[in-house]
mmCIF file of C-alpha atoms in Angstrom:
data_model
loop_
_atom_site.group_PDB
_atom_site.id
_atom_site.type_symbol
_atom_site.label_atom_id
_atom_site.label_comp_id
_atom_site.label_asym_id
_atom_site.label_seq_id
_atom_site.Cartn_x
_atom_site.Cartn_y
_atom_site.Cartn_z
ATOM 1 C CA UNK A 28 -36.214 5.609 -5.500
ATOM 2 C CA UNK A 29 -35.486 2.282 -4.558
ATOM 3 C CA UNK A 30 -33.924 1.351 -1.086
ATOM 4 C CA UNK A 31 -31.039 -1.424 -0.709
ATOM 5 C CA UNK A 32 -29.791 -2.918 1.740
ATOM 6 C CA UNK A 33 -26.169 -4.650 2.296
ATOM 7 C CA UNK A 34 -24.430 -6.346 5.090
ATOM 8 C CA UNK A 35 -21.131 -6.177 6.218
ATOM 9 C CA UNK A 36 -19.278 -6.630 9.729
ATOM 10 C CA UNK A 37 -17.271 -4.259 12.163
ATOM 11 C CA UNK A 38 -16.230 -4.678 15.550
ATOM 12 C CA UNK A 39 -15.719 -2.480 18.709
ATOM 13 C CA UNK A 40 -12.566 -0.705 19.757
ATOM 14 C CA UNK A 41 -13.129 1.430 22.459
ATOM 15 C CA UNK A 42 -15.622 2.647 25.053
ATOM 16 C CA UNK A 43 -16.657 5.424 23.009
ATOM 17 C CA UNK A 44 -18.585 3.484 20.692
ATOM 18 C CA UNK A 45 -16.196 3.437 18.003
ATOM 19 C CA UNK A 46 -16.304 0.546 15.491
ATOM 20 C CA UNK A 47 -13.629 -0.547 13.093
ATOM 21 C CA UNK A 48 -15.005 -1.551 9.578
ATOM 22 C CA UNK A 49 -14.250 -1.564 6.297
ATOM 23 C CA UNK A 50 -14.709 1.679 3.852
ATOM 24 C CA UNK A 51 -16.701 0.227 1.040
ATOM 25 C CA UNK A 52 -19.397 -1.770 3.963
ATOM 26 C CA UNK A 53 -20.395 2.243 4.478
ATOM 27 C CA UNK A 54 -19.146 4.463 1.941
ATOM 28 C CA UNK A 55 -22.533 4.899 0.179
ATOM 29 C CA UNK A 56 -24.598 4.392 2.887
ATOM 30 C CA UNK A 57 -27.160 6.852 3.796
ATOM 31 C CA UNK A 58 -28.447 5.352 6.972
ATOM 32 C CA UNK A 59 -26.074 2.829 9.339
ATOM 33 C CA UNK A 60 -27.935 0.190 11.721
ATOM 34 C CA UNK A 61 -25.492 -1.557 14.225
ATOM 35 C CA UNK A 62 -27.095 -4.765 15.033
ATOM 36 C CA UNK A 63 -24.904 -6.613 18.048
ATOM 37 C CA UNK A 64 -25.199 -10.793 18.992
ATOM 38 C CA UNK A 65 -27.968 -10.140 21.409
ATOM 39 C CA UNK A 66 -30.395 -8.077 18.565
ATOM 40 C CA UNK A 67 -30.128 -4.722 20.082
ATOM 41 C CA UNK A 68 -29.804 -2.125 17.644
ATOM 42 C CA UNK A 69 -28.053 1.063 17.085
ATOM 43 C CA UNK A 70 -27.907 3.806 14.397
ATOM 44 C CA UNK A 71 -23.809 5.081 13.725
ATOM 45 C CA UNK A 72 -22.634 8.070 12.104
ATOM 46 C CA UNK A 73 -19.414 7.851 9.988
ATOM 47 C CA UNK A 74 -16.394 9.713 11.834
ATOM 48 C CA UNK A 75 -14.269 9.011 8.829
ATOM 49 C CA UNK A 76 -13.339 7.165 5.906
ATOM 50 C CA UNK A 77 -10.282 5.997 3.331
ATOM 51 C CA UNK A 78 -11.042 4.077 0.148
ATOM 52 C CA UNK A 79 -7.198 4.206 -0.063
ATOM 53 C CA UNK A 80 -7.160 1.426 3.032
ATOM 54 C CA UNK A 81 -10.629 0.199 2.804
ATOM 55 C CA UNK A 82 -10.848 1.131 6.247
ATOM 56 C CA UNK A 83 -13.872 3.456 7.943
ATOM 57 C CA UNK A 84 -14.333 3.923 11.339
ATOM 58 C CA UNK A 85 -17.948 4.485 12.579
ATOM 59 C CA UNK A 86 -19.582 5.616 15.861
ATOM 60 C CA UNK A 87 -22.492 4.601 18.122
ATOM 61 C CA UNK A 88 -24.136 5.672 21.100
ATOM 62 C CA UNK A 89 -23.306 3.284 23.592
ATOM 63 C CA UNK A 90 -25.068 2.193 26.514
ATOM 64 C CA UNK A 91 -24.834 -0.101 29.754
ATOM 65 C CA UNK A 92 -25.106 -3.277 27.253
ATOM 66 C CA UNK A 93 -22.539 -2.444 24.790
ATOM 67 C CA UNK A 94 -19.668 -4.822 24.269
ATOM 68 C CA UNK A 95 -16.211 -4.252 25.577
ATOM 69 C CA UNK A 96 -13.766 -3.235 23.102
ATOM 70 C CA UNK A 97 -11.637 -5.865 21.834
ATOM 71 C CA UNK A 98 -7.987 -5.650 22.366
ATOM 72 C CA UNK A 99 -5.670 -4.622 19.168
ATOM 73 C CA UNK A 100 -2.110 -7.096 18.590
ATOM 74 C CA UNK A 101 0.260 -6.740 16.751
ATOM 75 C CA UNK A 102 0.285 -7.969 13.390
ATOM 76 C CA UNK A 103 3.770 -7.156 12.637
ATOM 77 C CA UNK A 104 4.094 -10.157 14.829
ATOM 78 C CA UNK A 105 2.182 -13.073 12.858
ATOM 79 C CA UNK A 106 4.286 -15.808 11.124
ATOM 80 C CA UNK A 107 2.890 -17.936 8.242
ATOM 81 C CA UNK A 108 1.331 -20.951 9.536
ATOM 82 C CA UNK A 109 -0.250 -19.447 12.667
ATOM 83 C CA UNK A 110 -3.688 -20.248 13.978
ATOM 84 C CA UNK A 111 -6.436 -17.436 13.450
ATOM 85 C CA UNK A 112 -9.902 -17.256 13.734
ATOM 86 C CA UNK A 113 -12.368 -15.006 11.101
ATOM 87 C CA UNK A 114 -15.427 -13.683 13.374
ATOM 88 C CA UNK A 115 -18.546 -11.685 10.969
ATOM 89 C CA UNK A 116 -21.915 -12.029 9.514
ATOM 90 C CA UNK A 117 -21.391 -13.955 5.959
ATOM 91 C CA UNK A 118 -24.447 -13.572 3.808
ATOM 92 C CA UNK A 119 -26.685 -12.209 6.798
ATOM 93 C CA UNK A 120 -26.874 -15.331 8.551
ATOM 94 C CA UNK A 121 -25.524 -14.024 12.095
ATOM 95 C CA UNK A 122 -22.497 -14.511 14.108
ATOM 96 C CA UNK A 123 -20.284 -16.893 12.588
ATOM 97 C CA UNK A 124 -16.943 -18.240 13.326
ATOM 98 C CA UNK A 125 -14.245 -19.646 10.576
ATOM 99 C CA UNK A 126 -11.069 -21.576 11.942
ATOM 100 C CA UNK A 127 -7.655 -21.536 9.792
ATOM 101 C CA UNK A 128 -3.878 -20.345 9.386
ATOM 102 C CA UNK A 129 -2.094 -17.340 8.069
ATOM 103 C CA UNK A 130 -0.963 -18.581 4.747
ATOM 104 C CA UNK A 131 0.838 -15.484 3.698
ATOM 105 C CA UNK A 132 1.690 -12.414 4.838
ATOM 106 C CA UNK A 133 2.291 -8.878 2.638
ATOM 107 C CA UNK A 134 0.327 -9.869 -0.362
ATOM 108 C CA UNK A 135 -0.940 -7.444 -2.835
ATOM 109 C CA UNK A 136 -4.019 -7.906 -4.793
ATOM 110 C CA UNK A 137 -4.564 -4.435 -6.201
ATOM 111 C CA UNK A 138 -6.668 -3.208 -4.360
ATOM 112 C CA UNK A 139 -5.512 -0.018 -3.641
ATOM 113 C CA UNK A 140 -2.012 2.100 -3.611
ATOM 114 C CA UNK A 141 -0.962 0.472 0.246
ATOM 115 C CA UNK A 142 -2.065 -2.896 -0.348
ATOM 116 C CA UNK A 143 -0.476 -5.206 2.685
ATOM 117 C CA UNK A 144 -2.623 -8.120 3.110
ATOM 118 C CA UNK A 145 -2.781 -11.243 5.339
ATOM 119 C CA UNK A 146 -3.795 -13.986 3.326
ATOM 120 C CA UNK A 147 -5.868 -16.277 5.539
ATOM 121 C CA UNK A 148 -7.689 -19.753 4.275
ATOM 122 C CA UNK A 149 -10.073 -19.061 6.947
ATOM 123 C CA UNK A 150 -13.268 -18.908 5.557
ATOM 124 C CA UNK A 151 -14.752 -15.532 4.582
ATOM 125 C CA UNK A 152 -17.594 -14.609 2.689
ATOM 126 C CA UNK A 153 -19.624 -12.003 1.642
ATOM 127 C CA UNK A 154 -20.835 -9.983 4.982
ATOM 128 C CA UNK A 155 -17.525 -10.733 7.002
ATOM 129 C CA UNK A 156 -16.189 -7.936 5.179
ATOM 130 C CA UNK A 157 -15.146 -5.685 8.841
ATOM 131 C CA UNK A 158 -15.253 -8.588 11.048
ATOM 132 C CA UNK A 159 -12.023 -9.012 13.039
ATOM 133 C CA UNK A 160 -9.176 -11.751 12.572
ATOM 134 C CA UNK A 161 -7.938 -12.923 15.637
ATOM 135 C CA UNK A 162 -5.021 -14.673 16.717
ATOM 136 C CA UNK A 163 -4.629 -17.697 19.325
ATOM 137 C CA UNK A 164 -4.658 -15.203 22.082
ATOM 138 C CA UNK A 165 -7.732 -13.297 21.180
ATOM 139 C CA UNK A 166 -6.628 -10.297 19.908
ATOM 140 C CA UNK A 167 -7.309 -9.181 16.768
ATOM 141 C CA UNK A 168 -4.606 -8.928 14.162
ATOM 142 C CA UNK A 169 -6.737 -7.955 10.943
ATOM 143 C CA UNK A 170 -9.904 -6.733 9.538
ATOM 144 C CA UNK A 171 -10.922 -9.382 6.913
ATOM 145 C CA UNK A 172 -11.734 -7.577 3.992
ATOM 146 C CA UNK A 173 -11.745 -9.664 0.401
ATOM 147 C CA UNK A 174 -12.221 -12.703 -1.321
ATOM 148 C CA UNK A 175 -11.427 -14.146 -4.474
ATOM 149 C CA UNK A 176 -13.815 -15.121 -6.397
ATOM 150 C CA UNK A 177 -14.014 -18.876 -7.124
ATOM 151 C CA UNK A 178 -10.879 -18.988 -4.748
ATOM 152 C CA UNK A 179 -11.940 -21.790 -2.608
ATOM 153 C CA UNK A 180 -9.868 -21.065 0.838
ATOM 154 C CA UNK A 181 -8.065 -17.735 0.039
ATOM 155 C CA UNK A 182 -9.275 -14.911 2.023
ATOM 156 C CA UNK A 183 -7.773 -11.462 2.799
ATOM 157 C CA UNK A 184 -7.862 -9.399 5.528
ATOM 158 C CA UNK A 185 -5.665 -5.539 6.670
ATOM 159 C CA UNK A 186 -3.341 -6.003 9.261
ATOM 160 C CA UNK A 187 -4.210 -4.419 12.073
ATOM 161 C CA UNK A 188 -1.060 -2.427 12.815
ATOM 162 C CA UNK A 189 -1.836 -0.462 9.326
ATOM 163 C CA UNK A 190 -5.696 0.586 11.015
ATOM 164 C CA UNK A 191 -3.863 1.538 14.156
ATOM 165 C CA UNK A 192 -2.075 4.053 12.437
ATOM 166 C CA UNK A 193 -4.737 5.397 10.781
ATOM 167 C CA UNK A 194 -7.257 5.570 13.697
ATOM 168 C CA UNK A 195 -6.238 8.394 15.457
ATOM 169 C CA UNK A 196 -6.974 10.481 11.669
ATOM 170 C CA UNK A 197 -9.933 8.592 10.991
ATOM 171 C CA UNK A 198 -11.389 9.713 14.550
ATOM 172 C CA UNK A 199 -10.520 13.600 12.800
ATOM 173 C CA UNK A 200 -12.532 12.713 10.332
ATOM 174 C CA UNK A 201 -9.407 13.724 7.856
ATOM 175 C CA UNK A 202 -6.670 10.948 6.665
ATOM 176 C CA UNK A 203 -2.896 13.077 5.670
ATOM 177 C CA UNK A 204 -0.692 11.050 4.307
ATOM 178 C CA UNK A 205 3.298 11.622 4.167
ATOM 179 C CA UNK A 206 4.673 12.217 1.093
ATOM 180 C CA UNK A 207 8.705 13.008 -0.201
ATOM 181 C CA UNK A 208 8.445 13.420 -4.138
ATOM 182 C CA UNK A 209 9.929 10.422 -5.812
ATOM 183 C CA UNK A 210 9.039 8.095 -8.870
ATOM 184 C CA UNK A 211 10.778 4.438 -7.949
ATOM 185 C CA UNK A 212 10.743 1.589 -9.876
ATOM 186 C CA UNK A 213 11.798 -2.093 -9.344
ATOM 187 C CA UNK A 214 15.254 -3.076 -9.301
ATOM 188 C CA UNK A 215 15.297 -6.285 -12.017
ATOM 189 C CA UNK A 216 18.421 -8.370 -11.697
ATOM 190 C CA UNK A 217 19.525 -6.534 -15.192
ATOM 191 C CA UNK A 218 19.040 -2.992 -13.290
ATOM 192 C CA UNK A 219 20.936 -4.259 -10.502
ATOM 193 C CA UNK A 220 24.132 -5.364 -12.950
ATOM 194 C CA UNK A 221 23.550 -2.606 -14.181
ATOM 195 C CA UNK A 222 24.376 -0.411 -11.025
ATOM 196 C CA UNK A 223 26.801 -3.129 -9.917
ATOM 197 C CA UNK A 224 24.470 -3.567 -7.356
ATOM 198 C CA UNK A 225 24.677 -6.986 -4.959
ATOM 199 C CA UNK A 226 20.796 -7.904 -5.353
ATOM 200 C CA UNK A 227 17.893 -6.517 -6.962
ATOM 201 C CA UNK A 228 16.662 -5.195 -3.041
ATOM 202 C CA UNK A 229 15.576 -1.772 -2.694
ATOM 203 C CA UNK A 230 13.973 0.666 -5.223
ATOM 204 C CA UNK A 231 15.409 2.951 -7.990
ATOM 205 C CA UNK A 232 14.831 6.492 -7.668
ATOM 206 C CA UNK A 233 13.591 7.330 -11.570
ATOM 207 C CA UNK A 234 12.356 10.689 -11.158
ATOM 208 C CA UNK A 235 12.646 13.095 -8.403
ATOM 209 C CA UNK A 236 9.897 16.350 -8.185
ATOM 210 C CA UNK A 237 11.122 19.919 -8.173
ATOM 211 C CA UNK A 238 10.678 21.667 -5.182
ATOM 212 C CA UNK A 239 10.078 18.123 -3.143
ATOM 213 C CA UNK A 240 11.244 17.459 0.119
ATOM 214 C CA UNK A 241 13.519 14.739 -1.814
ATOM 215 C CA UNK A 242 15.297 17.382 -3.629
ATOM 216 C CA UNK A 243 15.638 19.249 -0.507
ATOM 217 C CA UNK A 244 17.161 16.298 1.256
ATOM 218 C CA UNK A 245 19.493 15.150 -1.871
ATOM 219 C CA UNK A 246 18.273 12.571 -3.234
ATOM 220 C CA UNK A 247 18.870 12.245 -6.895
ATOM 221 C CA UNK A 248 17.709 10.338 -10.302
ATOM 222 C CA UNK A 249 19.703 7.103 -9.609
ATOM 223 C CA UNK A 250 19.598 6.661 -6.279
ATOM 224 C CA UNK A 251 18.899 3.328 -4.967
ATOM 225 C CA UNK A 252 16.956 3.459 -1.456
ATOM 226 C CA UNK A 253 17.062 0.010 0.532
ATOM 227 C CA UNK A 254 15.966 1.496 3.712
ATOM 228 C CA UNK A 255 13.230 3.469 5.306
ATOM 229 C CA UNK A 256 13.553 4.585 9.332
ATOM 230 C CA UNK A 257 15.288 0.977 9.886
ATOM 231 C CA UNK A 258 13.098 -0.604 8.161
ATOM 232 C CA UNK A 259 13.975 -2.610 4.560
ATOM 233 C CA UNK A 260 12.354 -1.353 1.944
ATOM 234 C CA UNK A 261 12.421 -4.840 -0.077
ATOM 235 C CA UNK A 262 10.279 -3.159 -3.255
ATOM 236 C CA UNK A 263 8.168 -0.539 -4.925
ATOM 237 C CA UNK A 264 5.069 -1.153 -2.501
ATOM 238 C CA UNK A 265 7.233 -1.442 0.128
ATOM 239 C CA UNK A 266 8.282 2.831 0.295
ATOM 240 C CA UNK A 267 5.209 4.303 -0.703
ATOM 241 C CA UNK A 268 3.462 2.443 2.579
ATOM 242 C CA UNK A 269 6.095 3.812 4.819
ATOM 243 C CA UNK A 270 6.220 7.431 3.715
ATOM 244 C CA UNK A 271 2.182 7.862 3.544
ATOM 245 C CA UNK A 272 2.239 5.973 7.097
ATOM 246 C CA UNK A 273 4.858 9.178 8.253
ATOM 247 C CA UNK A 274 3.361 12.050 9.919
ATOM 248 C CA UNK A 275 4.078 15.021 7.518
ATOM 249 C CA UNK A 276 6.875 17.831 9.174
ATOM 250 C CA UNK A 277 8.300 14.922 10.591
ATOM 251 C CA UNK A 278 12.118 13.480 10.005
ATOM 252 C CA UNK A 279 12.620 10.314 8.307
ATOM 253 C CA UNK A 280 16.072 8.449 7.494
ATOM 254 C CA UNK A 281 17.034 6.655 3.994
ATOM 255 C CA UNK A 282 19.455 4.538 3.832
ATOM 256 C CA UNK A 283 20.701 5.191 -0.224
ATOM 257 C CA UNK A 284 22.898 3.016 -2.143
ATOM 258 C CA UNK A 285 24.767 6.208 -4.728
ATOM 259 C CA UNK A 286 27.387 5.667 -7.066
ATOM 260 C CA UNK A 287 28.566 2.254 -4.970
ATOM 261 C CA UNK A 288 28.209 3.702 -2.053
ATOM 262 C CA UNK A 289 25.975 3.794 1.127
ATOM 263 C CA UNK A 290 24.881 6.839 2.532
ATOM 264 C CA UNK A 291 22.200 8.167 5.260
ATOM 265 C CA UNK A 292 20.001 10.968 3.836
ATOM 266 C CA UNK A 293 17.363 12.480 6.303
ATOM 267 C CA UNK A 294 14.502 14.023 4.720
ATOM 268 C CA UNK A 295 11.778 15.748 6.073
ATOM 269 C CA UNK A 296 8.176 14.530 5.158
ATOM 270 C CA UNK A 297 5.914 16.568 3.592
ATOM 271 C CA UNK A 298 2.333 16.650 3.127
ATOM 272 C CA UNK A 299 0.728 14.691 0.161
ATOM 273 C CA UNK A 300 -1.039 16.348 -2.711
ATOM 274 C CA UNK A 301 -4.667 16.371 -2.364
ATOM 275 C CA UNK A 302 -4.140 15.763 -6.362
ATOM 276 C CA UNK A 303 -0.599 13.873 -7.564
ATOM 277 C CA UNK A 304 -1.221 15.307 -11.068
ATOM 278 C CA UNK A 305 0.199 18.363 -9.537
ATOM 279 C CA UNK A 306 3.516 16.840 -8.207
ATOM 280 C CA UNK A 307 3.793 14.111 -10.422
ATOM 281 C CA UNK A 308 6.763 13.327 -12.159
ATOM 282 C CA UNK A 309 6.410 10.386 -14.431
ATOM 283 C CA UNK A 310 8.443 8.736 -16.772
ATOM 284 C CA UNK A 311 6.711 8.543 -20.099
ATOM 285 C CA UNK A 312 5.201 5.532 -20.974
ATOM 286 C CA UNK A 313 4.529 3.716 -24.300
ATOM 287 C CA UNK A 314 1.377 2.023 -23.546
ATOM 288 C CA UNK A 315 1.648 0.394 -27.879
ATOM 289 C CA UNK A 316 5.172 -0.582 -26.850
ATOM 290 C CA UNK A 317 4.472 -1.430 -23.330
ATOM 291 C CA UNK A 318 7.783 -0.010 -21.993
ATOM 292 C CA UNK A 319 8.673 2.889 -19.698
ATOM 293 C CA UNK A 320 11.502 5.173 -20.986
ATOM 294 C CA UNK A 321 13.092 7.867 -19.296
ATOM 295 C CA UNK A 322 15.929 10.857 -20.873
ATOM 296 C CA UNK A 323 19.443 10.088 -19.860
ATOM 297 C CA UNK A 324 20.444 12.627 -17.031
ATOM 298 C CA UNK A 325 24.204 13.540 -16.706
ATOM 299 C CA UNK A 326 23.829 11.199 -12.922
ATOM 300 C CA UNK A 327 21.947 8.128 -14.998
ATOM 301 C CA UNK A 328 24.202 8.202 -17.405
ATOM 302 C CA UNK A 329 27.072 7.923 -14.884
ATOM 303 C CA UNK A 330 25.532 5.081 -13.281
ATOM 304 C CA UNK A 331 25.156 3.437 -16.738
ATOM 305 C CA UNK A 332 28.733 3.897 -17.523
ATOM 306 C CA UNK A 333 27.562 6.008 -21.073
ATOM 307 C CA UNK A 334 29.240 9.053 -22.116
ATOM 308 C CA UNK A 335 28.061 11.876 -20.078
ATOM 309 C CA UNK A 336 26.258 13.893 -23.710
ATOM 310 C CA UNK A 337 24.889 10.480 -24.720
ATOM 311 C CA UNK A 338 21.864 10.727 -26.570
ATOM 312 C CA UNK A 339 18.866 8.755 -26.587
ATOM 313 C CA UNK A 340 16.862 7.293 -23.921
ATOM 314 C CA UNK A 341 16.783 4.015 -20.715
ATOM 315 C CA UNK A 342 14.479 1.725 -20.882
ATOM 316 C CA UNK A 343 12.918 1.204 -17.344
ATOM 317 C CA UNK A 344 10.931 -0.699 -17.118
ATOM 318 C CA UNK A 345 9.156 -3.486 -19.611
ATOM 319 C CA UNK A 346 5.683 -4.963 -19.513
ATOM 320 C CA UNK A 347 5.866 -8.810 -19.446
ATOM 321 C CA UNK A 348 4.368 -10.064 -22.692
ATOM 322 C CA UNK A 349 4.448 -6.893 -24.356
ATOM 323 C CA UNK A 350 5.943 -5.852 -28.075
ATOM 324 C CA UNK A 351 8.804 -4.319 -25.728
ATOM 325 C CA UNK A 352 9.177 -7.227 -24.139
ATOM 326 C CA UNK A 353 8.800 -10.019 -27.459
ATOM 327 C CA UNK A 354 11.322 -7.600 -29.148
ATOM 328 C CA UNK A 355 14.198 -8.616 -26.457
ATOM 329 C CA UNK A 356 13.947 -5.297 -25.125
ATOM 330 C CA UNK A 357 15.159 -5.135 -21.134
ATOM 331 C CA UNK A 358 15.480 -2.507 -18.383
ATOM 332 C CA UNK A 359 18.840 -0.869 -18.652
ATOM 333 C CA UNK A 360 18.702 -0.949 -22.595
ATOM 334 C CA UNK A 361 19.259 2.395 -24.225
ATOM 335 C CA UNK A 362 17.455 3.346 -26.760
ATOM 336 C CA UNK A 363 19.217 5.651 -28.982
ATOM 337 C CA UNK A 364 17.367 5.906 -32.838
ATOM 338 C CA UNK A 365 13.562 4.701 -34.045
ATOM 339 C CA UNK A 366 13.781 4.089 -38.081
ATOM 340 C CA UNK A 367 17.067 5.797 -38.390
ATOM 341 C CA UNK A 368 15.712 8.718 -36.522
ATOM 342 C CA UNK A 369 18.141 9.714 -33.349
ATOM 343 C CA UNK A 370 16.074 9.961 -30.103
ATOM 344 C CA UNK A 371 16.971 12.713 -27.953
ATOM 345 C CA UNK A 372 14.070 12.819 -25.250
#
């Protein structure tokens, strides 16, 4: 069988030999050489990984001539326009230093289900993939991570705040993620006239799962939530980053927009699925149409202002471009026969 060989970068975070890298530099790797600037080498064992984050953290052996771990900022704290600096090994040639700004901050490029980028124009190529992002004061801020292709000057990297929280789970080898039971869905300006809502900030609550620690708490189909432990929850990538980020068992607050009003619900977090099939509650989806449709619950339909035995069923969410969407069809719509045949579910 025939051996390859691929590069990537990582970077030291402790004394212990622990390096910070990304997930797909070592996910199929069956033997791991740490090379550092002065050519010494060392072989690492993976302590854990999560394709989820693209984030690994691997472990050497370290002796009198390792490197000093580099100190961790805060990336919560980077503003658009700020100065950083992209440190790897881009296509093998060695230690290699890019200059350039933040030029955007929360961007997702789906790559996974927490995506949270930094957009940097910074170069970064192929083999910086690992390699810290540092700010101004020399502490790193992200873990650059992608490209795009034929994007001249548009790099990504994970802020280093999300890795922080991660670390002391990756170190278990094991990654638990929180988890409450909830489908949400966007809030388009037509949703949010809809439930006479100011703005279209927060997320719906479509769905909620039986036996969830959201229908413990209260929550209910219809529920808008704009807030998450203080924080605003601004969309629907904005919750689902929070709650995994939540130690499971613990207490979380939601600040829930219901019926006009605004209410605190406290809910405590439980432990994610190992398969969502399991727990999932999802609307059904016409993937010909290119819609999402959901039944009309006695609370939905309150919310709606339609007759409480209404039959038929909401329109979501629509596809852009779609037949849905050509037709005229928008969120909020209901749906109530298809070729003179009533719809009831």
């Amino acid at each position: 069988q025939m051996k390859t060989h691929a590069l990537g970068s990582g970077f030291v975070i402790d004394n212990k030999g622990l390096i910070l890298t990304n997930n797909h530099v070592v996910e199929k790797a069956t033997e791991i050489k740490v090379k550092l600037e002065k050519g010494k080498e060392y072989t690492a064992k993976v302590l854990g990984r999560d394709p989820k984050t693209d984030l690994a953290l691997i472990q050497v052996k370290p002796d009198g001539d390792f490197p000093k771990p580099l100190p961790l900022g805060d990336s919560d704290a980077t503003r658009v326009g700020d100065w950083v600096m992209a440190v790897g090994n881009p296509f093998g040639l060695g230690e290699t230093v890019t200059v350039g700004i933040i030029s955007a901050r929360g961007r997702i490029i789906g790559a996974g289900p927490y995506d949270d980028f930094l957009q940097t124009d910074a170069a970064i190529n192929p083999g910086n993939s690992g390699g810290p992002l540092f700010n101004m004061k020399g502490e790193v801020v992200g873990i650059n991570t992608a490209i795009i292709a034929q994007g001249q000057g548009i790099g990504f990297a994970i802020p280093i705040n999300m890795a922080k929280e991660l670390l002391p789970q990756l170190e278990t080898g094991k990654v638990v993620r929180g988890w409450i039971g909830v489908m949400i869905q966007e809030i388009s300006p037509e949703l949010a006239k809809s439930f006479n809502l100011k703005d279209n900030k927060g997320v719906l609550v479509s769905e909620v799962t039986k036996g969830s620690p959201a229908e413990h708490a209260g929550l209910k189909q219809g529920d808008v939530i704009t807030g998450y432990n203080g924080k605003p929850v601004e969309n629907a990538h904005t919750l689902p980053r929070l709650v995994a980020a939540t130690a499971p068992d613990s207490k979380a607050k939601l600040d829930v927009v219901r019926d006009g009003k605004t209410l605190s619900v406290e809910v405590t977090i439980g432990n994610m699925p190992q398969t969502m099939e399991e727990a999932k509650a999802s609307p059904e989806k016409d993937q010909a149409w290119g819609m999402t449709v959901q039944d009309i619950t006695p609370e939905l339909a309150q919310q709606l202002g339609l007759d409480a035995h209404e039959h038929g069923v909401v329109v979501s969410n629509v596809q852009p471009g779609s037949a849905a969407g050509d037709a005229g069809l928008r969120p909020g719509d209901v749906i109530k026969e298809v070729n003179r045949q009533k719809i009831k579910s």
